[in-house]
CSV table of C-alpha atoms in Angstrom, one decimal:
chain,number,residue,atom,x,y,z
L,27,UNK,CA,-25.0,46.0,94.3
L,28,UNK,CA,-27.5,46.9,97.0
L,29,UNK,CA,-26.6,47.2,100.7
L,30,UNK,CA,-29.2,47.5,103.5
L,31,UNK,CA,-28.0,50.1,106.1
L,32,UNK,CA,-29.4,50.0,109.7
L,33,UNK,CA,-29.4,53.0,112.1
L,34,UNK,CA,-29.8,52.6,115.8
L,35,UNK,CA,-30.1,54.7,118.9
L,36,UNK,CA,-28.7,58.2,118.7
L,37,UNK,CA,-27.8,57.8,115.0
L,38,UNK,CA,-31.4,56.7,114.2
L,39,UNK,CA,-32.7,59.7,116.0
L,40,UNK,CA,-30.2,62.2,114.5
L,41,UNK,CA,-30.6,61.0,110.9
L,42,UNK,CA,-34.3,60.4,111.3
L,43,UNK,CA,-34.1,57.0,109.6
L,44,UNK,CA,-34.1,53.4,110.7
L,45,UNK,CA,-32.9,51.8,107.5
L,46,UNK,CA,-31.9,52.7,104.0
L,47,UNK,CA,-30.9,50.8,100.9
L,48,UNK,CA,-27.7,52.1,99.2
L,49,UNK,CA,-26.5,51.3,95.6
L,50,UNK,CA,-22.8,50.8,95.4
L,51,UNK,CA,-20.4,49.6,92.6
L,52,UNK,CA,-19.0,46.1,93.0
L,53,UNK,CA,-16.0,45.9,95.2
L,54,UNK,CA,-16.9,48.7,97.4
L,55,UNK,CA,-15.8,48.5,101.1
L,56,UNK,CA,-17.4,49.5,104.3
L,57,UNK,CA,-15.3,52.7,104.2
L,58,UNK,CA,-16.6,53.6,100.8
L,59,UNK,CA,-20.2,53.1,102.1
L,60,UNK,CA,-19.4,55.3,105.0
L,61,UNK,CA,-18.3,58.1,102.8
L,62,UNK,CA,-21.5,57.8,100.8
L,63,UNK,CA,-23.5,57.9,104.0
L,64,UNK,CA,-21.6,60.8,105.4
L,65,UNK,CA,-22.4,62.9,102.3
L,66,UNK,CA,-26.1,61.9,102.4
L,67,UNK,CA,-26.7,62.4,106.2
L,68,UNK,CA,-24.9,65.5,107.4
L,69,UNK,CA,-26.1,64.6,111.0
L,70,UNK,CA,-23.7,61.7,111.1
L,71,UNK,CA,-20.7,62.4,113.3
L,72,UNK,CA,-17.3,62.9,111.7
L,73,UNK,CA,-15.9,60.0,113.8
L,74,UNK,CA,-17.4,56.8,112.4
L,75,UNK,CA,-19.1,54.3,114.7
L,76,UNK,CA,-18.4,50.7,114.7
L,77,UNK,CA,-19.6,48.7,111.8
L,78,UNK,CA,-21.2,45.3,111.6
L,79,UNK,CA,-21.9,43.4,108.4
L,80,UNK,CA,-24.4,40.6,108.5
L,81,UNK,CA,-24.2,40.8,112.3
L,82,UNK,CA,-20.6,40.5,112.8
L,83,UNK,CA,-18.2,43.4,113.7
L,84,UNK,CA,-15.9,44.4,110.8
L,85,UNK,CA,-13.5,47.1,110.1
L,86,UNK,CA,-13.5,49.8,107.3
L,87,UNK,CA,-11.6,47.7,104.8
L,88,UNK,CA,-14.2,44.9,104.8
L,89,UNK,CA,-15.4,44.2,101.2
L,90,UNK,CA,-19.1,44.4,100.7
L,91,UNK,CA,-21.4,42.0,98.7
L,92,UNK,CA,-24.8,42.4,97.1
L,93,UNK,CA,-27.5,42.2,99.8
L,94,UNK,CA,-25.2,42.6,102.7
L,95,UNK,CA,-26.7,44.2,105.8
L,96,UNK,CA,-24.5,46.9,107.3
L,97,UNK,CA,-25.3,48.2,110.8
L,98,UNK,CA,-23.9,51.4,112.2
L,99,UNK,CA,-23.2,50.5,115.8
L,100,UNK,CA,-22.9,53.5,118.2
L,101,UNK,CA,-21.2,52.9,121.6
L,102,UNK,CA,-23.2,50.3,123.4
L,103,UNK,CA,-24.7,50.9,126.8
L,104,UNK,CA,-21.7,49.8,128.9
L,105,UNK,CA,-20.6,51.5,132.2
L,106,UNK,CA,-23.1,53.0,134.7
L,107,UNK,CA,-23.5,49.8,136.6
G,2,UNK,CA,-20.8,20.4,126.5
G,3,UNK,CA,-21.8,23.6,128.0
G,4,UNK,CA,-25.6,24.3,128.1
G,5,UNK,CA,-26.6,27.9,127.2
G,6,UNK,CA,-29.5,30.2,126.5
G,7,UNK,CA,-29.8,33.7,125.3
G,8,UNK,CA,-32.8,36.0,125.2
G,9,UNK,CA,-33.9,39.6,124.8
G,10,UNK,CA,-37.4,40.3,126.1
G,11,UNK,CA,-39.8,43.0,126.7
G,12,UNK,CA,-41.1,41.4,129.8
G,13,UNK,CA,-39.5,41.5,133.3
G,14,UNK,CA,-36.4,39.3,133.8
G,15,UNK,CA,-37.3,36.1,135.8
G,16,UNK,CA,-34.0,35.4,137.7
G,17,UNK,CA,-35.5,32.3,139.4
G,18,UNK,CA,-36.1,30.8,136.0
G,19,UNK,CA,-32.6,31.6,135.0
G,20,UNK,CA,-31.2,29.9,138.1
G,21,UNK,CA,-33.3,26.9,137.4
G,22,UNK,CA,-32.1,26.8,133.8
G,23,UNK,CA,-28.4,26.7,134.8
G,24,UNK,CA,-29.1,24.2,137.6
G,25,UNK,CA,-27.3,20.9,137.3
G,26,UNK,CA,-26.5,18.0,139.4
G,27,UNK,CA,-22.8,18.6,138.7
G,28,UNK,CA,-23.0,22.3,139.8
G,29,UNK,CA,-21.3,23.3,143.0
G,30,UNK,CA,-21.7,27.0,142.5
G,31,UNK,CA,-23.8,29.4,140.5
G,32,UNK,CA,-23.1,33.1,140.1
G,33,UNK,CA,-25.9,35.5,139.0
G,34,UNK,CA,-25.4,39.1,138.2
G,35,UNK,CA,-28.4,41.4,137.8
G,36,UNK,CA,-28.1,45.0,136.5
G,37,UNK,CA,-30.9,47.2,137.6
G,38,UNK,CA,-31.8,50.8,136.9
G,39,UNK,CA,-30.3,53.2,139.4
G,40,UNK,CA,-31.9,56.4,140.5
G,41,UNK,CA,-28.8,58.5,140.0
G,42,UNK,CA,-26.0,58.7,137.4
G,43,UNK,CA,-23.1,61.2,137.4
G,44,UNK,CA,-25.1,63.6,139.5
G,45,UNK,CA,-28.3,63.4,137.4
G,46,UNK,CA,-31.5,62.2,138.9
G,47,UNK,CA,-32.6,59.3,136.7
G,48,UNK,CA,-36.3,58.6,136.1
G,49,UNK,CA,-36.1,55.5,133.9
G,50,UNK,CA,-33.9,53.9,131.2
G,51,UNK,CA,-35.0,52.7,127.8
G,52,UNK,CA,-33.2,50.0,125.9
G,53,UNK,CA,-33.1,49.5,122.2
G,54,UNK,CA,-31.4,46.4,120.5
G,55,UNK,CA,-30.2,45.2,117.1
G,56,UNK,CA,-31.9,42.0,118.1
G,57,UNK,CA,-30.6,39.5,115.7
G,58,UNK,CA,-27.0,40.5,116.2
G,59,UNK,CA,-27.5,41.0,120.0
G,60,UNK,CA,-28.4,37.3,120.3
G,61,UNK,CA,-25.5,36.3,118.1
G,62,UNK,CA,-23.0,38.4,120.2
G,63,UNK,CA,-24.4,36.9,123.3
G,64,UNK,CA,-23.8,33.4,121.8
G,65,UNK,CA,-20.2,34.4,121.0
G,66,UNK,CA,-19.6,35.4,124.5
G,67,UNK,CA,-20.9,32.1,125.7
G,68,UNK,CA,-18.7,30.3,123.2
G,69,UNK,CA,-15.7,32.2,124.5
G,70,UNK,CA,-16.8,31.3,128.2
G,71,UNK,CA,-16.9,27.7,127.2
G,72,UNK,CA,-13.4,27.9,125.8
G,73,UNK,CA,-11.9,29.7,128.8
G,74,UNK,CA,-13.5,28.1,131.7
G,75,UNK,CA,-15.0,24.7,132.9
G,76,UNK,CA,-18.5,25.9,133.1
G,77,UNK,CA,-21.7,23.8,133.1
G,78,UNK,CA,-24.3,26.3,131.9
G,79,UNK,CA,-24.7,30.0,131.0
G,80,UNK,CA,-27.9,32.0,130.6
G,81,UNK,CA,-28.1,35.7,129.6
G,82,UNK,CA,-31.2,37.9,129.3
G,83,UNK,CA,-31.5,41.5,128.4
G,84,UNK,CA,-34.7,43.4,128.8
G,85,UNK,CA,-35.7,45.9,126.0
G,86,UNK,CA,-38.0,49.0,126.3
G,87,UNK,CA,-38.6,50.9,129.4
G,88,UNK,CA,-36.9,49.8,132.7
G,89,UNK,CA,-38.0,51.7,135.7
G,90,UNK,CA,-35.9,52.4,138.8
G,91,UNK,CA,-35.0,49.2,140.7
G,92,UNK,CA,-36.0,46.9,137.9
G,93,UNK,CA,-33.6,44.5,136.1
G,94,UNK,CA,-32.4,45.3,132.6
G,95,UNK,CA,-29.8,42.6,132.3
G,96,UNK,CA,-28.9,39.3,134.0
G,97,UNK,CA,-26.2,36.7,133.5
G,98,UNK,CA,-26.2,33.3,135.3
G,99,UNK,CA,-23.3,30.9,135.2
G,100,UNK,CA,-23.0,27.5,136.9
G,101,UNK,CA,-19.8,25.5,137.4
G,102,UNK,CA,-18.5,22.7,139.5
G,103,UNK,CA,-16.5,25.2,141.5
G,104,UNK,CA,-17.2,28.8,142.4
G,105,UNK,CA,-13.9,30.2,141.0
G,106,UNK,CA,-15.1,29.4,137.5
G,107,UNK,CA,-18.6,30.5,138.2
G,108,UNK,CA,-17.5,34.0,139.3
G,109,UNK,CA,-14.8,34.5,136.6
G,110,UNK,CA,-17.2,33.5,133.8
G,111,UNK,CA,-20.1,35.6,135.1
G,112,UNK,CA,-17.9,38.6,135.4
G,113,UNK,CA,-16.5,38.1,132.0
G,114,UNK,CA,-19.9,37.6,130.6
G,115,UNK,CA,-21.4,40.8,131.9
G,116,UNK,CA,-18.3,42.9,131.2
G,117,UNK,CA,-18.2,41.7,127.6
G,118,UNK,CA,-21.9,41.9,127.1
G,119,UNK,CA,-21.8,45.6,128.1
G,120,UNK,CA,-19.1,46.4,125.6
G,121,UNK,CA,-19.9,44.2,122.5
G,122,UNK,CA,-23.7,43.4,122.5
G,123,UNK,CA,-25.5,46.0,120.3
G,124,UNK,CA,-28.0,47.2,122.9
G,125,UNK,CA,-28.3,50.9,123.6
G,126,UNK,CA,-29.5,52.7,126.7
G,127,UNK,CA,-31.4,56.0,126.7
G,128,UNK,CA,-31.3,57.7,130.1
G,129,UNK,CA,-34.4,59.9,131.0
G,130,UNK,CA,-33.3,62.1,133.8
G,131,UNK,CA,-34.8,65.1,135.5
G,132,UNK,CA,-34.4,67.8,132.9
G,133,UNK,CA,-33.6,65.9,129.8
G,134,UNK,CA,-32.6,62.6,128.2
G,135,UNK,CA,-29.6,61.2,126.3
G,136,UNK,CA,-28.2,58.1,124.8
G,137,UNK,CA,-25.5,56.6,127.1
G,138,UNK,CA,-22.1,55.9,125.5
G,139,UNK,CA,-18.6,56.0,126.7
G,140,UNK,CA,-18.0,59.6,125.6
G,141,UNK,CA,-21.4,61.1,126.5
G,142,UNK,CA,-21.3,63.1,123.2
G,143,UNK,CA,-24.8,62.1,122.3
G,144,UNK,CA,-26.9,64.2,124.8
G,145,UNK,CA,-30.1,65.9,124.0
G,146,UNK,CA,-30.8,68.0,127.0
G,147,UNK,CA,-34.4,69.1,127.8
G,148,UNK,CA,-32.8,72.3,129.1
G,149,UNK,CA,-31.6,73.1,125.6
B,28,UNK,CA,-25.3,52.7,156.1
B,29,UNK,CA,-25.3,49.2,154.7
B,30,UNK,CA,-28.4,47.1,155.0
B,31,UNK,CA,-27.8,43.5,156.0
B,32,UNK,CA,-29.5,40.3,157.0
B,33,UNK,CA,-28.1,36.9,158.0
B,34,UNK,CA,-29.9,33.6,158.5
B,35,UNK,CA,-29.5,29.9,159.1
B,36,UNK,CA,-32.6,27.9,158.1
B,37,UNK,CA,-33.8,24.3,157.8
B,38,UNK,CA,-36.0,25.3,154.9
B,39,UNK,CA,-34.9,25.7,151.3
B,40,UNK,CA,-33.1,29.0,150.4
B,41,UNK,CA,-35.4,31.5,148.7
B,42,UNK,CA,-33.0,33.3,146.4
B,43,UNK,CA,-35.8,35.5,144.9
B,44,UNK,CA,-36.5,36.8,148.4
B,45,UNK,CA,-32.8,37.5,149.0
B,46,UNK,CA,-32.7,39.5,145.7
B,47,UNK,CA,-35.7,41.5,146.8
B,48,UNK,CA,-34.1,42.1,150.2
B,49,UNK,CA,-31.0,43.6,148.8
B,50,UNK,CA,-32.9,45.6,146.1
B,51,UNK,CA,-32.6,49.3,146.3
B,52,UNK,CA,-33.3,52.3,144.1
B,53,UNK,CA,-29.6,53.2,144.2
B,54,UNK,CA,-28.4,49.8,143.2
B,55,UNK,CA,-27.0,49.3,139.7
B,56,UNK,CA,-25.8,45.8,140.1
B,57,UNK,CA,-26.5,42.8,142.4
B,58,UNK,CA,-24.3,39.7,142.5
B,59,UNK,CA,-25.7,36.5,144.0
B,60,UNK,CA,-23.7,33.4,144.6
B,61,UNK,CA,-25.5,30.1,145.3
B,62,UNK,CA,-23.7,27.0,146.4
B,63,UNK,CA,-25.4,23.7,145.6
B,64,UNK,CA,-24.8,20.1,146.5
B,65,UNK,CA,-22.8,18.5,143.7
B,66,UNK,CA,-23.1,14.8,142.6
B,67,UNK,CA,-19.4,14.2,142.7
B,68,UNK,CA,-16.5,15.2,144.9
B,69,UNK,CA,-12.9,14.1,144.4
B,70,UNK,CA,-14.0,10.9,142.6
B,71,UNK,CA,-16.7,10.0,145.1
B,72,UNK,CA,-20.3,9.8,144.1
B,73,UNK,CA,-22.1,12.0,146.5
B,74,UNK,CA,-25.6,11.2,147.5
B,75,UNK,CA,-26.3,14.1,149.8
B,76,UNK,CA,-24.8,16.6,152.2
B,77,UNK,CA,-25.7,17.4,155.7
B,78,UNK,CA,-24.8,20.6,157.5
B,79,UNK,CA,-24.4,21.3,161.3
B,80,UNK,CA,-23.9,24.7,162.7
B,81,UNK,CA,-22.8,26.4,165.9
B,82,UNK,CA,-25.8,28.6,165.2
B,83,UNK,CA,-25.2,31.5,167.6
B,84,UNK,CA,-21.6,32.0,166.5
B,85,UNK,CA,-22.4,31.3,162.8
B,86,UNK,CA,-24.8,34.3,162.7
B,87,UNK,CA,-22.2,36.4,164.7
B,88,UNK,CA,-19.4,35.5,162.2
B,89,UNK,CA,-21.7,36.3,159.2
B,90,UNK,CA,-22.3,39.7,160.8
B,91,UNK,CA,-18.6,40.2,161.2
B,92,UNK,CA,-18.1,39.4,157.5
B,93,UNK,CA,-20.8,41.9,156.6
B,94,UNK,CA,-19.2,44.5,158.8
B,95,UNK,CA,-15.8,43.9,157.0
B,96,UNK,CA,-17.6,44.3,153.6
B,97,UNK,CA,-19.1,47.5,154.7
B,98,UNK,CA,-15.5,48.7,155.7
B,99,UNK,CA,-13.9,47.6,152.4
B,100,UNK,CA,-16.5,48.3,149.6
B,101,UNK,CA,-19.3,50.8,148.8
B,102,UNK,CA,-22.1,48.3,149.1
B,103,UNK,CA,-25.8,49.0,149.6
B,104,UNK,CA,-27.0,45.7,151.1
B,105,UNK,CA,-25.8,42.2,152.0
B,106,UNK,CA,-27.8,39.1,152.6
B,107,UNK,CA,-26.4,35.7,153.6
B,108,UNK,CA,-28.3,32.5,154.2
B,109,UNK,CA,-27.1,29.0,155.1
B,110,UNK,CA,-29.2,25.9,155.1
B,111,UNK,CA,-28.8,23.4,157.9
B,112,UNK,CA,-29.6,19.6,157.8
B,113,UNK,CA,-29.9,17.5,154.7
B,114,UNK,CA,-29.3,19.2,151.3
B,115,UNK,CA,-29.9,16.8,148.4
B,116,UNK,CA,-28.1,16.9,145.0
B,117,UNK,CA,-28.8,20.2,143.1
B,118,UNK,CA,-30.3,22.0,146.1
B,119,UNK,CA,-28.8,25.2,147.5
B,120,UNK,CA,-26.9,25.0,150.8
B,121,UNK,CA,-25.7,28.6,151.0
B,122,UNK,CA,-26.2,31.9,149.2
B,123,UNK,CA,-24.7,35.4,149.3
B,124,UNK,CA,-26.4,38.4,147.7
B,125,UNK,CA,-24.7,41.9,147.5
B,126,UNK,CA,-26.1,45.0,145.8
B,127,UNK,CA,-24.0,48.1,145.0
B,128,UNK,CA,-24.2,51.1,142.8
B,129,UNK,CA,-21.6,49.5,140.6
B,130,UNK,CA,-20.9,45.9,139.6
B,131,UNK,CA,-17.3,46.0,140.4
B,132,UNK,CA,-18.1,46.3,144.1
B,133,UNK,CA,-21.0,43.9,144.0
B,134,UNK,CA,-18.7,41.2,142.5
B,135,UNK,CA,-15.7,41.8,144.9
B,136,UNK,CA,-17.8,41.9,148.0
B,137,UNK,CA,-19.9,38.8,147.1
B,138,UNK,CA,-16.8,36.8,146.3
B,139,UNK,CA,-15.2,38.0,149.6
B,140,UNK,CA,-18.4,37.1,151.4
B,141,UNK,CA,-18.6,33.5,150.2
B,142,UNK,CA,-14.9,32.8,150.5
B,143,UNK,CA,-14.8,34.1,154.1
B,144,UNK,CA,-18.0,32.5,155.0
B,145,UNK,CA,-16.6,29.1,154.0
B,146,UNK,CA,-13.4,29.5,156.1
B,147,UNK,CA,-14.6,31.2,159.3
B,148,UNK,CA,-18.3,30.6,159.8
B,149,UNK,CA,-18.7,27.5,162.2
B,150,UNK,CA,-20.8,25.3,159.9
B,151,UNK,CA,-19.7,21.8,159.1
B,152,UNK,CA,-20.6,19.5,156.2
B,153,UNK,CA,-20.9,15.8,156.3
B,154,UNK,CA,-20.7,14.2,152.9
B,155,UNK,CA,-22.7,11.0,152.3
B,156,UNK,CA,-21.2,9.2,149.3
B,157,UNK,CA,-21.6,5.9,147.8
B,158,UNK,CA,-19.8,3.6,150.1
B,159,UNK,CA,-19.4,5.8,153.2
B,160,UNK,CA,-19.6,9.2,154.9
B,161,UNK,CA,-17.2,11.7,156.2
B,162,UNK,CA,-17.0,15.2,157.7
B,163,UNK,CA,-15.5,17.5,155.1
B,164,UNK,CA,-12.5,19.6,156.2
B,165,UNK,CA,-9.3,20.9,154.6
B,166,UNK,CA,-7.2,17.9,155.6
B,167,UNK,CA,-9.9,15.2,155.1
B,168,UNK,CA,-8.5,13.4,158.2
B,169,UNK,CA,-12.0,12.9,159.6
B,170,UNK,CA,-13.3,10.2,157.3
B,171,UNK,CA,-15.4,7.3,158.5
B,172,UNK,CA,-15.7,5.0,155.6
B,173,UNK,CA,-18.5,2.5,155.3
B,174,UNK,CA,-16.0,0.2,153.7
B,175,UNK,CA,-14.0,0.1,156.9
S,9,UNK,CA,-14.7,28.3,187.9
S,10,UNK,CA,-17.0,26.5,185.4
S,11,UNK,CA,-16.6,26.5,181.7
S,12,UNK,CA,-19.1,25.0,179.3
S,13,UNK,CA,-17.4,23.1,176.4
S,14,UNK,CA,-19.2,22.6,173.1
S,15,UNK,CA,-18.3,19.7,170.6
S,16,UNK,CA,-19.3,19.9,167.0
S,17,UNK,CA,-19.3,17.7,163.8
S,18,UNK,CA,-16.6,15.0,163.9
S,19,UNK,CA,-15.4,15.9,167.4
S,20,UNK,CA,-18.9,15.5,168.7
S,21,UNK,CA,-19.2,12.1,167.0
S,22,UNK,CA,-15.7,10.9,168.0
S,23,UNK,CA,-16.1,11.9,171.6
S,24,UNK,CA,-19.7,11.0,171.8
S,25,UNK,CA,-20.6,14.2,173.6
S,26,UNK,CA,-22.3,17.5,172.6
S,27,UNK,CA,-21.3,19.5,175.6
S,28,UNK,CA,-19.6,19.2,179.0
S,29,UNK,CA,-19.1,21.5,182.0
S,30,UNK,CA,-15.4,21.5,183.2
S,31,UNK,CA,-14.2,22.9,186.6
S,32,UNK,CA,-11.0,24.8,186.4
S,33,UNK,CA,-8.9,26.8,188.8
S,34,UNK,CA,-9.1,30.6,188.4
S,35,UNK,CA,-6.6,32.0,185.8
S,36,UNK,CA,-6.6,29.0,183.6
S,37,UNK,CA,-6.2,29.6,179.9
S,38,UNK,CA,-7.8,27.9,176.8
S,39,UNK,CA,-4.6,25.9,176.5
S,40,UNK,CA,-5.0,24.6,180.0
S,41,UNK,CA,-8.6,23.5,179.3
S,42,UNK,CA,-7.4,21.8,176.2
S,43,UNK,CA,-4.9,19.7,178.2
S,44,UNK,CA,-7.7,18.8,180.5
S,45,UNK,CA,-10.0,17.8,177.7
S,46,UNK,CA,-7.3,15.8,175.9
S,47,UNK,CA,-6.8,13.7,179.0
S,48,UNK,CA,-10.5,13.1,179.5
S,49,UNK,CA,-11.3,12.3,175.9
S,50,UNK,CA,-8.7,10.2,174.3
S,51,UNK,CA,-10.6,10.4,171.0
S,52,UNK,CA,-9.6,14.0,170.6
S,53,UNK,CA,-6.9,14.6,168.1
S,54,UNK,CA,-3.3,15.5,169.1
S,55,UNK,CA,-3.5,18.6,166.9
S,56,UNK,CA,-5.9,21.0,168.6
S,57,UNK,CA,-8.8,22.5,166.6
S,58,UNK,CA,-9.6,26.2,166.5
S,59,UNK,CA,-11.2,27.6,169.7
S,60,UNK,CA,-13.9,30.1,170.2
S,61,UNK,CA,-14.8,31.6,173.6
S,62,UNK,CA,-18.3,33.2,173.9
S,63,UNK,CA,-18.6,32.9,170.0
S,64,UNK,CA,-15.3,34.7,169.1
S,65,UNK,CA,-12.2,32.9,167.8
S,66,UNK,CA,-9.3,33.1,170.4
S,67,UNK,CA,-5.9,31.5,170.6
S,68,UNK,CA,-4.6,29.1,173.3
S,69,UNK,CA,-3.4,31.8,175.6
S,70,UNK,CA,-6.8,33.4,176.0
S,71,UNK,CA,-7.7,33.6,179.7
S,72,UNK,CA,-10.9,32.0,180.7
S,73,UNK,CA,-13.6,33.3,183.2
S,74,UNK,CA,-16.3,31.7,185.1
S,75,UNK,CA,-19.3,30.7,182.8
S,76,UNK,CA,-17.4,31.1,179.6
S,77,UNK,CA,-18.5,29.1,176.7
S,78,UNK,CA,-15.6,27.4,174.9
S,79,UNK,CA,-16.3,25.8,171.5
S,80,UNK,CA,-14.0,23.4,169.8
S,81,UNK,CA,-14.1,24.4,166.1
S,82,UNK,CA,-13.0,21.7,163.7
S,83,UNK,CA,-12.2,22.8,160.1
S,84,UNK,CA,-15.3,24.3,158.6
S,85,UNK,CA,-17.0,23.2,155.4
S,86,UNK,CA,-14.9,25.3,153.0
S,87,UNK,CA,-13.7,24.1,149.7
S,88,UNK,CA,-15.6,21.7,147.4
S,89,UNK,CA,-17.6,24.4,145.6
């Protein structure tokens, strides 16, 4: 199955990519995909960001399906005001 | 049935239009919060902010916040707007307007709205300060200093 | 030094002007509360409200509220405006705007401002409802019903 | 001494007067003046309103001085919103 992965903000800048398509075996979870990404993009932090699948926050155990859109969500703008 | 509208925009935020949108003959009070770019942050002299969004999800998250407001309080209307791109000092980056029959609810829901927006809506802020720039996050681990 | 302005007016309340007045390069957040005439109150169908003030004291009381806000919170600017005379349904009768470096203070001070204004500032509200009129006060003992 | 007394809102309507000048002996307090007003305006409530002298809230014991301005302050608009 193919998962579209979206990078934002400092992750986009660090990894130098806005989106990539990743091939994964059926039954893979968000955590499995994160392992794959960590290997491919050494600039990713060891501590994972938050994840959203199809625009809803999910945890690492969330099962993926073909054509899902996974977004890596770094800490949002919060604070300061 | 609560009225609601949610927007991200590259234009300036029109708070008068937002107040008109949440206006209602049944409203006794409206609370509006406007977040603006401040010229200082944690000792740094800020020159401007720049916002980037995961737009489709940002709008969905705003809607989820509005739905939760409708569940928790007796509110008449909610309007949330976030500006994207460059926001100079003194200009508005985000605004939340809530109208209700009574001010208690208008204040509580507006406060909940902005607090939650700032922790769950996928919009990121890059601070351009004198001497560098960095993405703002809770841990400040994402800095790229111009000083090296 | 906190900036402040206090007004009573027979004209409509210009909230955009108030937001501009409290705007500041050091402000990260501004909270605005607007009180509007509601079409219903305690089961009565309200047609309009009419406000009367002891003007000189009203302005002095607003200033005392602003001074207390300056003592309690780190606030940049406060603006309070109250309309006098007839205020139709949906129109603003009172507004309080507060800017601060952080939203916590802007919310707390704005809430304190409107709550205190409504209990200490000598401005009275006459409610014209379907079937009668009365002066609004905590005990509702001052009614003059058109029904007799 | 002469005290200017101001009537507002429902007190103004009930008593049919916006302001009156009252002559009082030196040393009179706000409470003394209220007694005088109650006798002169039977429409005044038995429960006194709040008082302000020269635009500052005071209690009944407050001493009056010549040319003071006493305002009878019925409950203000509060609530409702």
